[in-house]
Amino acid sequence: MPPTTTTHPSIAQDIPAIELRPVSIPSLQACATHANPDPIHAAPASPSPSHLNDSDPPLNAISAEEPTTPLTRSVKLKLISACFSFFVAGVNDGSLGPLIPYILRAYGISTGFVTVVYGTTFLGWLLAAVANSYLAIHLPFGSILLLGATLQLLAQALRFWTPPFGLYASTFFVVALGQALQDSHLNTFVTTVKGAHRWLGFVHAMYMLGNLVAPFVATPIAAGGDETRNSRWGLFYLFPLGMGVLNVVLVLVAFRDSVPWKRAGQTTSQGTGATDERSGKNKIAIKEMKDTLRLPAVWLLSLFYFFYLGASFTAGGWVVEYLVQVRNGSLASVGYIPAGVAGGSFLGRLLLAEPTFRLGERRMLLLYCVLALTLQLVFWLVPSIIASAVALSFMGFFLGPLFATGISVGSKLFPQKIQPAALGFVFVLAQAGAAIFPAVTGLIASRAGVGVLQPILVGLLVIMGISWMLVPKVPARSE
């Protein structure tokens, strides 16, 4: 679950003298207009749009320097909340693959209907990209996090009683919207902490830990019943429901300094000046988006992420059904195999981050792509469930560091002024790949059988490697 990022001034309550390093789509940048609710730790006021011109750096320009925010007790608590948020998102996303066979049989639907789930997920992320600008203007940082956590909790509450398929599919829209709001803003907070690259790696590893845990919870619960409409698979969602409650509580405790229940008098006190400022910032965001779309490196890196997330989500979503239908595996046993993939990716994000950085990000990612393709061919050509499980786990290990490393390369490729807009655009297209390719696989499988998974994965991995070769080399930064 790869999130976009945005920026918010209330983060600055624990970091009074540092420059933030946000990663966001441009429409989210208007959130920088919020007043800090704590006057003691208030951040410097942003200049009025009337004082801005094209030569000025953006209000939330990314710093080329390493963040130096110390790990105070408050910051540590917020990091714990961020880690748990990504863990909850990982549990949600990691459970779909093991549950798909039960969903198909319980609702009596073909694999083509699963495309609805992936489609609604993408729509949730897309709406978040559009709505974030409005929310960032009218809500403080912590309140946006609380809204995201609450939406995820609501989605899980609608699932555990096995609702009609239409309602069940719509919950993926709600949970994706909540994840996009919460995870994107938390990414920005983590980038302000000293040693941010390590903390980002750890936070995203927590997402994969959730992917690892989910199959071990979902599979035994689902396998405990029959495969009819009365199957127990829906009871799995009581687990993420409980996690969702804790997620909300952690947000309320960790970010209580930016979750005011009422912001009385803000609009009347700012009046026309506030309206003019918002209008000016919206114009800046539009200009940055135009500059972003003119940059070839943005499109080339977006292409890499499009196929990378497409391959990852396609494999994770359809591997269990493939092993059941093609390899004649036991549904109760092969349901655990996605956990091996997630476990490999979890270890890859923890163990390969430093070697990748030291040995050269460009060459190491190309090596990982080649190794992943080799392991995919083993999965396809060796008709053994054990061999498949081992190959998939190692494939997850080598694909694990690709996400964070791509972010690192992108931050060096894009001019500092448009980095938030550029990286945000990259992540929107990445989510499109994560939704489109699993959906297309389901449509093709409904006619040709789920065996089409193998050539589709090979093709995606090959194109992913080629697209990485097309990404420009990182130039020397003079900023």
XYZ file of C-alpha atoms in Angstrom:
479
model
C 0.000 0.000 0.000
C 1.890 2.909 -1.432
C 0.809 6.220 -0.161
C 1.077 9.764 -1.317
C 2.208 12.406 1.099
C 1.251 15.891 2.069
C 2.252 18.549 4.501
C 0.667 20.212 7.459
C 1.910 22.918 9.823
C 0.673 21.328 12.995
C 3.435 18.780 12.586
C 5.716 21.599 13.536
C 4.569 21.595 17.116
C 7.373 19.264 18.048
C 9.820 20.690 15.541
C 9.889 24.451 15.862
C 13.020 25.145 13.832
C 13.195 22.717 10.944
C 12.207 22.725 7.331
C 9.635 20.084 6.455
C 10.192 17.602 3.655
C 6.695 16.755 2.336
C 5.810 14.511 -0.525
C 2.382 15.332 -1.856
C 0.246 16.069 -4.837
C 0.022 19.804 -5.439
C -3.598 20.154 -4.470
C -2.717 19.113 -0.968
C -0.263 21.906 -0.438
C -2.890 24.409 0.578
C -2.931 22.751 3.977
C 0.124 24.817 4.862
C -2.191 27.722 5.662
C -3.305 26.271 8.995
C -2.470 28.127 12.137
C -0.570 26.157 14.735
C -2.927 25.514 17.678
C -0.052 25.757 20.132
C 1.155 29.385 20.289
C 4.224 28.394 22.268
C 5.479 26.071 19.522
C 3.986 28.002 16.648
C 5.760 27.721 13.313
C 6.731 30.847 11.388
C 3.854 32.321 9.468
C 3.666 31.593 5.766
C 3.924 34.544 3.418
C 0.802 35.808 1.754
C 0.309 34.745 -1.856
C 0.503 38.381 -2.841
C 4.177 38.268 -1.886
C 4.915 35.253 -4.011
C 6.285 35.128 -7.520
C 7.651 32.478 -9.839
C 11.171 32.924 -8.537
C 10.199 32.199 -4.955
C 10.477 28.643 -3.615
C 7.154 26.971 -2.857
C 5.787 27.398 0.625
C 6.431 23.759 1.401
C 9.631 23.263 -0.567
C 11.509 20.058 0.134
C 14.796 20.561 1.904
C 17.868 18.921 0.465
C 19.242 18.561 3.971
C 18.622 15.694 6.350
C 15.899 16.401 8.925
C 17.200 16.818 12.444
C 14.077 16.622 14.596
C 15.078 14.934 17.867
C 13.187 11.886 19.069
C 11.289 13.466 21.926
C 8.687 11.524 23.845
C 5.916 13.151 21.819
C 7.615 12.345 18.516
C 8.147 8.721 19.558
C 4.462 8.374 20.390
C 3.535 9.764 16.988
C 5.938 7.353 15.303
C 4.259 4.483 17.139
C 0.901 5.696 15.838
C 2.310 5.927 12.309
C 3.740 2.408 12.461
C 0.467 0.990 13.729
C -1.480 2.806 11.026
C 0.616 1.148 8.328
C 0.291 -2.202 10.088
C -3.510 -1.867 10.012
C -3.392 -1.001 6.310
C -1.197 -4.034 5.685
C -3.627 -6.344 7.495
C -6.461 -5.063 5.311
C -4.581 -5.389 2.022
C -2.890 -8.676 2.904
C -6.154 -10.446 3.682
C -7.791 -10.147 0.261
C -5.644 -12.754 -1.511
C -6.315 -15.571 0.994
C -10.023 -14.670 1.148
C -10.725 -14.407 -2.597
C -11.458 -18.153 -3.024
C -13.976 -18.017 -0.162
C -15.503 -14.791 -1.477
C -16.011 -16.315 -4.930
C -17.694 -19.404 -3.511
C -19.725 -17.657 -0.835
C -21.276 -15.149 -3.232
C -21.403 -17.566 -6.175
C -19.568 -15.154 -8.477
C -16.849 -15.546 -11.101
C -13.350 -14.116 -10.924
C -14.490 -11.251 -13.147
C -16.521 -9.786 -10.296
C -13.378 -9.333 -8.210
C -12.472 -6.502 -10.568
C -15.168 -4.485 -8.808
C -13.157 -4.707 -5.572
C -9.987 -3.426 -7.215
C -11.896 -0.732 -9.054
C -13.544 0.649 -5.922
C -10.178 0.610 -4.162
C -8.660 2.816 -6.833
C -11.641 5.181 -6.727
C -11.052 5.629 -3.005
C -7.453 6.690 -3.588
C -8.508 8.954 -6.447
C -11.151 10.716 -4.355
C -8.610 11.256 -1.583
C -6.302 12.986 -4.060
C -9.125 15.336 -5.061
C -10.621 15.924 -1.600
C -7.385 16.384 0.303
C -7.009 20.000 -0.795
C -10.356 20.949 0.698
C -9.787 18.914 3.855
C -6.298 20.327 4.349
C -7.665 23.872 4.232
C -10.509 23.290 6.677
C -9.167 20.604 9.030
C -6.005 20.482 11.164
C -3.467 17.714 10.701
C -4.628 15.438 13.497
C -8.268 15.736 12.459
C -7.430 14.475 8.967
C -5.648 11.496 10.527
C -8.670 10.862 12.735
C -11.012 11.014 9.734
C -8.865 8.485 7.881
C -8.739 6.106 10.845
C -12.507 6.412 11.371
C -13.297 5.611 7.741
C -11.199 2.450 7.953
C -12.995 1.453 11.143
C -16.378 2.020 9.482
C -15.439 -0.175 6.519
C -14.443 -3.098 8.757
C -17.682 -2.741 10.732
C -19.629 -3.286 7.497
C -17.788 -6.469 6.577
C -17.775 -8.999 9.401
C -21.457 -9.953 9.056
C -20.952 -10.941 5.377
C -23.139 -8.288 3.732
C -24.477 -8.467 0.153
C -21.675 -8.372 -2.399
C -22.486 -4.841 -3.569
C -22.136 -3.451 -0.066
C -19.065 -5.558 0.607
C -17.353 -4.267 -2.535
C -18.188 -0.660 -1.625
C -16.347 -1.031 1.696
C -13.087 -1.208 -0.274
C -13.779 2.314 -1.502
C -14.267 3.506 2.077
C -11.194 1.771 3.473
C -9.003 2.989 0.582
C -10.166 6.556 1.166
C -9.315 6.244 4.855
C -5.908 4.727 4.158
C -5.057 7.433 1.630
C -5.933 10.221 4.067
C -4.111 8.750 7.044
C -1.056 7.132 5.507
C -0.195 10.007 3.182
C -0.112 12.585 5.976
C 1.811 10.280 8.291
C 4.460 9.819 5.607
C 5.070 13.546 5.683
C 5.402 13.569 9.460
C 7.976 10.764 9.346
C 10.087 12.667 6.792
C 10.629 15.399 9.401
C 12.236 13.078 11.951
C 15.996 12.701 12.300
C 17.134 9.651 10.315
C 13.970 9.854 8.222
C 15.136 7.356 5.584
C 15.497 4.665 8.240
C 12.190 5.527 9.901
C 10.407 5.497 6.553
C 11.856 2.062 5.866
C 10.687 0.845 9.252
C 7.200 2.330 8.894
C 6.741 0.735 5.478
C 8.095 -2.532 6.844
C 5.207 -2.417 9.325
C 2.863 -2.414 6.339
C 4.452 -5.631 5.137
C 4.267 -7.043 8.648
C 0.512 -6.522 8.446
C 0.553 -8.341 5.098
C 2.427 -11.161 6.846
C 0.038 -11.451 9.778
C -3.209 -11.259 7.779
C -3.092 -14.701 6.084
C -2.316 -16.417 9.407
C -5.477 -14.913 10.850
C -7.727 -15.031 7.787
C -7.001 -18.554 6.572
C -7.820 -20.564 9.742
C -10.981 -18.536 10.358
C -12.216 -18.949 6.779
C -11.200 -22.607 6.588
C -13.115 -23.372 9.778
C -16.472 -23.220 8.002
C -17.887 -24.484 4.732
C -17.637 -22.771 1.362
C -21.289 -21.721 1.159
C -23.016 -18.430 1.754
C -22.844 -19.227 5.485
C -19.070 -19.554 5.525
C -17.230 -18.074 8.495
C -14.752 -16.106 6.356
C -16.484 -12.821 7.160
C -15.658 -13.239 10.848
C -12.037 -12.484 9.999
C -12.950 -8.821 9.776
C -13.506 -8.706 13.515
C -9.702 -8.713 13.737
C -9.090 -5.568 11.641
C -12.149 -4.069 13.328
C -10.408 -4.360 16.698
C -7.188 -3.041 15.177
C -9.178 -0.134 13.766
C -10.452 0.838 17.199
C -6.899 0.883 18.540
C -5.803 2.900 15.503
C -8.367 5.593 16.298
C -7.323 5.660 19.948
C -3.632 6.023 19.065
C -4.378 8.941 16.749
C -6.403 10.667 19.457
C -3.626 10.221 22.014
C -0.534 10.814 19.860
C -1.908 13.723 17.834
C -4.208 15.230 20.443
C -2.394 18.561 20.057
C -3.773 18.870 16.525
C -7.233 17.323 16.933
C -9.309 20.296 18.168
C -12.986 19.482 18.338
C -13.934 23.001 17.335
C -12.080 25.748 15.546
C -14.328 28.598 16.555
C -13.915 32.000 14.963
C -11.243 31.071 12.441
C -13.241 31.951 9.351
C -14.686 35.194 10.696
C -11.337 36.371 12.051
C -9.545 35.796 8.764
C -12.305 37.047 6.494
C -11.454 38.073 2.941
C -7.715 37.732 3.561
C -8.082 34.012 4.152
C -10.109 33.635 0.947
C -7.490 35.493 -1.082
C -4.715 33.410 0.432
C -6.458 30.163 -0.409
C -7.091 31.344 -3.958
C -3.421 32.267 -4.352
C -2.218 28.909 -3.125
C -4.598 27.097 -5.469
C -3.079 29.003 -8.401
C 0.405 28.000 -7.246
C -0.697 24.358 -7.084
C -2.077 24.489 -10.638
C 1.162 25.989 -11.966
C 3.238 23.328 -10.213
C 1.116 20.577 -11.721
C 1.672 21.994 -15.200
C 5.428 22.153 -14.568
C 5.317 18.587 -13.272
C 3.582 17.183 -16.332
C 6.201 18.757 -18.617
C 9.028 16.812 -16.942
C 9.874 13.507 -18.741
C 11.429 11.995 -15.601
C 8.049 12.176 -13.860
C 6.382 10.075 -16.538
C 9.232 7.561 -16.701
C 9.342 6.985 -12.940
C 5.529 6.800 -12.912
C 5.734 4.082 -15.552
C 8.069 2.059 -13.331
C 5.729 2.334 -10.330
C 2.709 1.570 -12.515
C 4.118 -1.838 -13.445
C 5.810 -2.458 -10.074
C 2.636 -2.139 -8.028
C 0.699 -3.867 -10.781
C 2.950 -6.934 -10.507
C 2.955 -6.916 -6.693
C -0.817 -6.621 -6.267
C -1.586 -9.072 -9.058
C 0.629 -11.723 -7.496
C -0.690 -11.104 -3.997
C -4.324 -11.132 -5.071
C -4.399 -14.201 -7.310
C -1.684 -16.574 -6.116
C -3.970 -18.537 -3.759
C -6.667 -19.089 -6.378
C -3.955 -20.135 -8.857
C -2.459 -22.715 -6.502
C -5.913 -24.134 -5.779
C -7.155 -24.307 -9.370
C -3.934 -25.094 -11.264
C -1.698 -26.834 -8.714
C -4.609 -28.572 -6.920
C -3.502 -27.255 -3.557
C -5.582 -27.436 -0.409
C -7.331 -24.140 0.178
C -6.670 -24.378 3.912
C -2.930 -24.816 3.291
C -2.026 -22.569 0.367
C -3.860 -19.680 2.006
C -0.707 -19.125 4.051
C 1.591 -18.678 1.050
C 0.893 -14.917 0.659
C 2.277 -14.609 4.184
C 5.590 -15.935 2.874
C 5.596 -13.276 0.161
C 4.839 -10.582 2.719
C 7.463 -11.944 5.094
C 10.075 -11.837 2.358
C 9.153 -8.268 1.479
C 9.210 -7.297 5.163
C 12.767 -8.600 5.539
C 13.812 -7.077 2.230
C 12.719 -3.618 3.320
C 14.617 -3.970 6.578
C 17.804 -5.681 5.376
C 18.359 -4.409 1.836
C 17.816 -0.692 2.360
C 21.381 0.089 3.458
C 23.192 -2.157 0.904
C 21.016 -0.721 -1.856
C 21.947 2.825 -0.833
C 25.667 2.089 -0.516
C 26.129 -0.020 -3.660
C 24.119 2.217 -5.971
C 20.350 2.441 -6.160
C 20.100 2.260 -9.927
C 22.197 -0.872 -10.444
C 20.837 -2.641 -7.370
C 17.207 -2.170 -8.382
C 17.983 -3.524 -11.829
C 19.621 -6.547 -10.185
C 16.542 -7.043 -7.983
C 14.309 -6.952 -11.075
C 16.382 -9.680 -12.765
C 16.352 -11.854 -9.631
C 12.598 -11.407 -9.230
C 12.018 -12.434 -12.852
C 14.171 -15.538 -12.362
C 12.205 -16.545 -9.279
C 8.919 -15.935 -11.117
C 10.018 -18.357 -13.820
C 10.758 -20.932 -11.101
C 7.236 -20.394 -9.750
C 5.799 -20.931 -13.223
C 7.900 -23.838 -14.510
C 8.383 -25.965 -11.393
C 5.050 -27.702 -10.644
C 5.541 -27.926 -6.908
C 3.619 -26.018 -4.266
C 6.630 -26.039 -1.933
C 8.909 -24.696 -4.674
C 6.287 -22.087 -5.506
C 6.096 -20.949 -1.888
C 9.891 -20.626 -1.611
C 10.223 -18.814 -4.944
C 7.451 -16.369 -4.078
C 8.980 -15.620 -0.675
C 12.366 -14.797 -2.184
C 10.680 -12.777 -4.903
C 9.018 -10.711 -2.209
C 12.395 -10.270 -0.513
C 14.023 -8.767 -3.609
C 11.003 -6.656 -4.558
C 10.693 -5.272 -1.024
C 13.138 -2.333 -1.226
C 11.951 -1.130 -4.651
C 9.242 1.175 -3.306
C 11.358 3.246 -0.916
C 14.328 3.307 -3.285
C 12.170 4.655 -6.087
C 11.076 7.480 -3.776
C 14.709 8.262 -3.015
C 15.651 8.399 -6.693
C 12.631 10.531 -7.543
C 13.465 13.074 -4.853
C 16.882 13.519 -6.499
C 15.597 13.643 -10.066
C 12.891 16.256 -9.683
C 13.596 19.974 -9.184
C 13.097 20.966 -5.589
C 10.234 23.325 -6.373
C 7.987 20.622 -7.858
C 9.026 17.597 -5.807
C 5.746 17.385 -3.854
C 3.669 17.581 -7.041
C 5.908 15.203 -8.972
C 6.060 12.452 -6.347
C 2.338 12.782 -5.728
C 1.629 12.258 -9.421
C 3.900 9.202 -9.437
C 1.960 7.611 -6.585
C -1.425 8.247 -8.172
C -0.331 6.321 -11.282
C 1.156 3.626 -9.038
C -2.236 3.093 -7.444
C -3.751 2.899 -10.911
C -1.428 -0.001 -11.714
C -2.298 -1.683 -8.417
C -5.983 -1.563 -9.378
C -5.897 -2.124 -13.142
C -3.686 -5.196 -13.491
C -5.336 -7.384 -10.810
C -8.708 -6.409 -12.280
C -7.633 -7.235 -15.835
C -6.205 -10.536 -14.611
C -9.563 -11.373 -13.069
C -11.436 -10.567 -16.273
C -9.108 -12.701 -18.382
C -9.174 -15.508 -15.817
C -12.971 -15.601 -15.917
C -12.717 -16.699 -19.563
C -9.328 -18.401 -19.933
C -8.754 -19.696 -16.413
C -6.551 -18.438 -13.616
C -3.511 -20.039 -15.253
C -3.074 -16.773 -17.170
C -1.572 -15.365 -13.971
C 1.877 -16.707 -14.863
C 2.452 -15.082 -18.272
C 0.898 -11.866 -16.985
C 3.347 -11.732 -14.067
C 6.307 -12.477 -16.331
C 5.267 -9.704 -18.679
C 4.787 -7.213 -15.845
C 8.193 -7.973 -14.330
C 9.948 -7.656 -17.697
C 8.302 -4.322 -18.453
C 9.014 -3.162 -14.893
C 12.736 -3.816 -15.371
C 12.770 -2.090 -18.762
C 10.920 0.920 -17.345
C 13.504 1.206 -14.558
C 16.270 1.307 -17.174
C 14.450 4.216 -18.822
C 14.440 6.276 -15.622
C 17.108 8.989 -16.033
C 20.317 8.800 -14.051
C 20.433 10.954 -10.983
C 22.337 14.191 -11.752
C 24.497 16.051 -9.259
C 22.284 18.209 -7.080
C 23.243 21.880 -6.800
C 20.275 22.859 -4.664
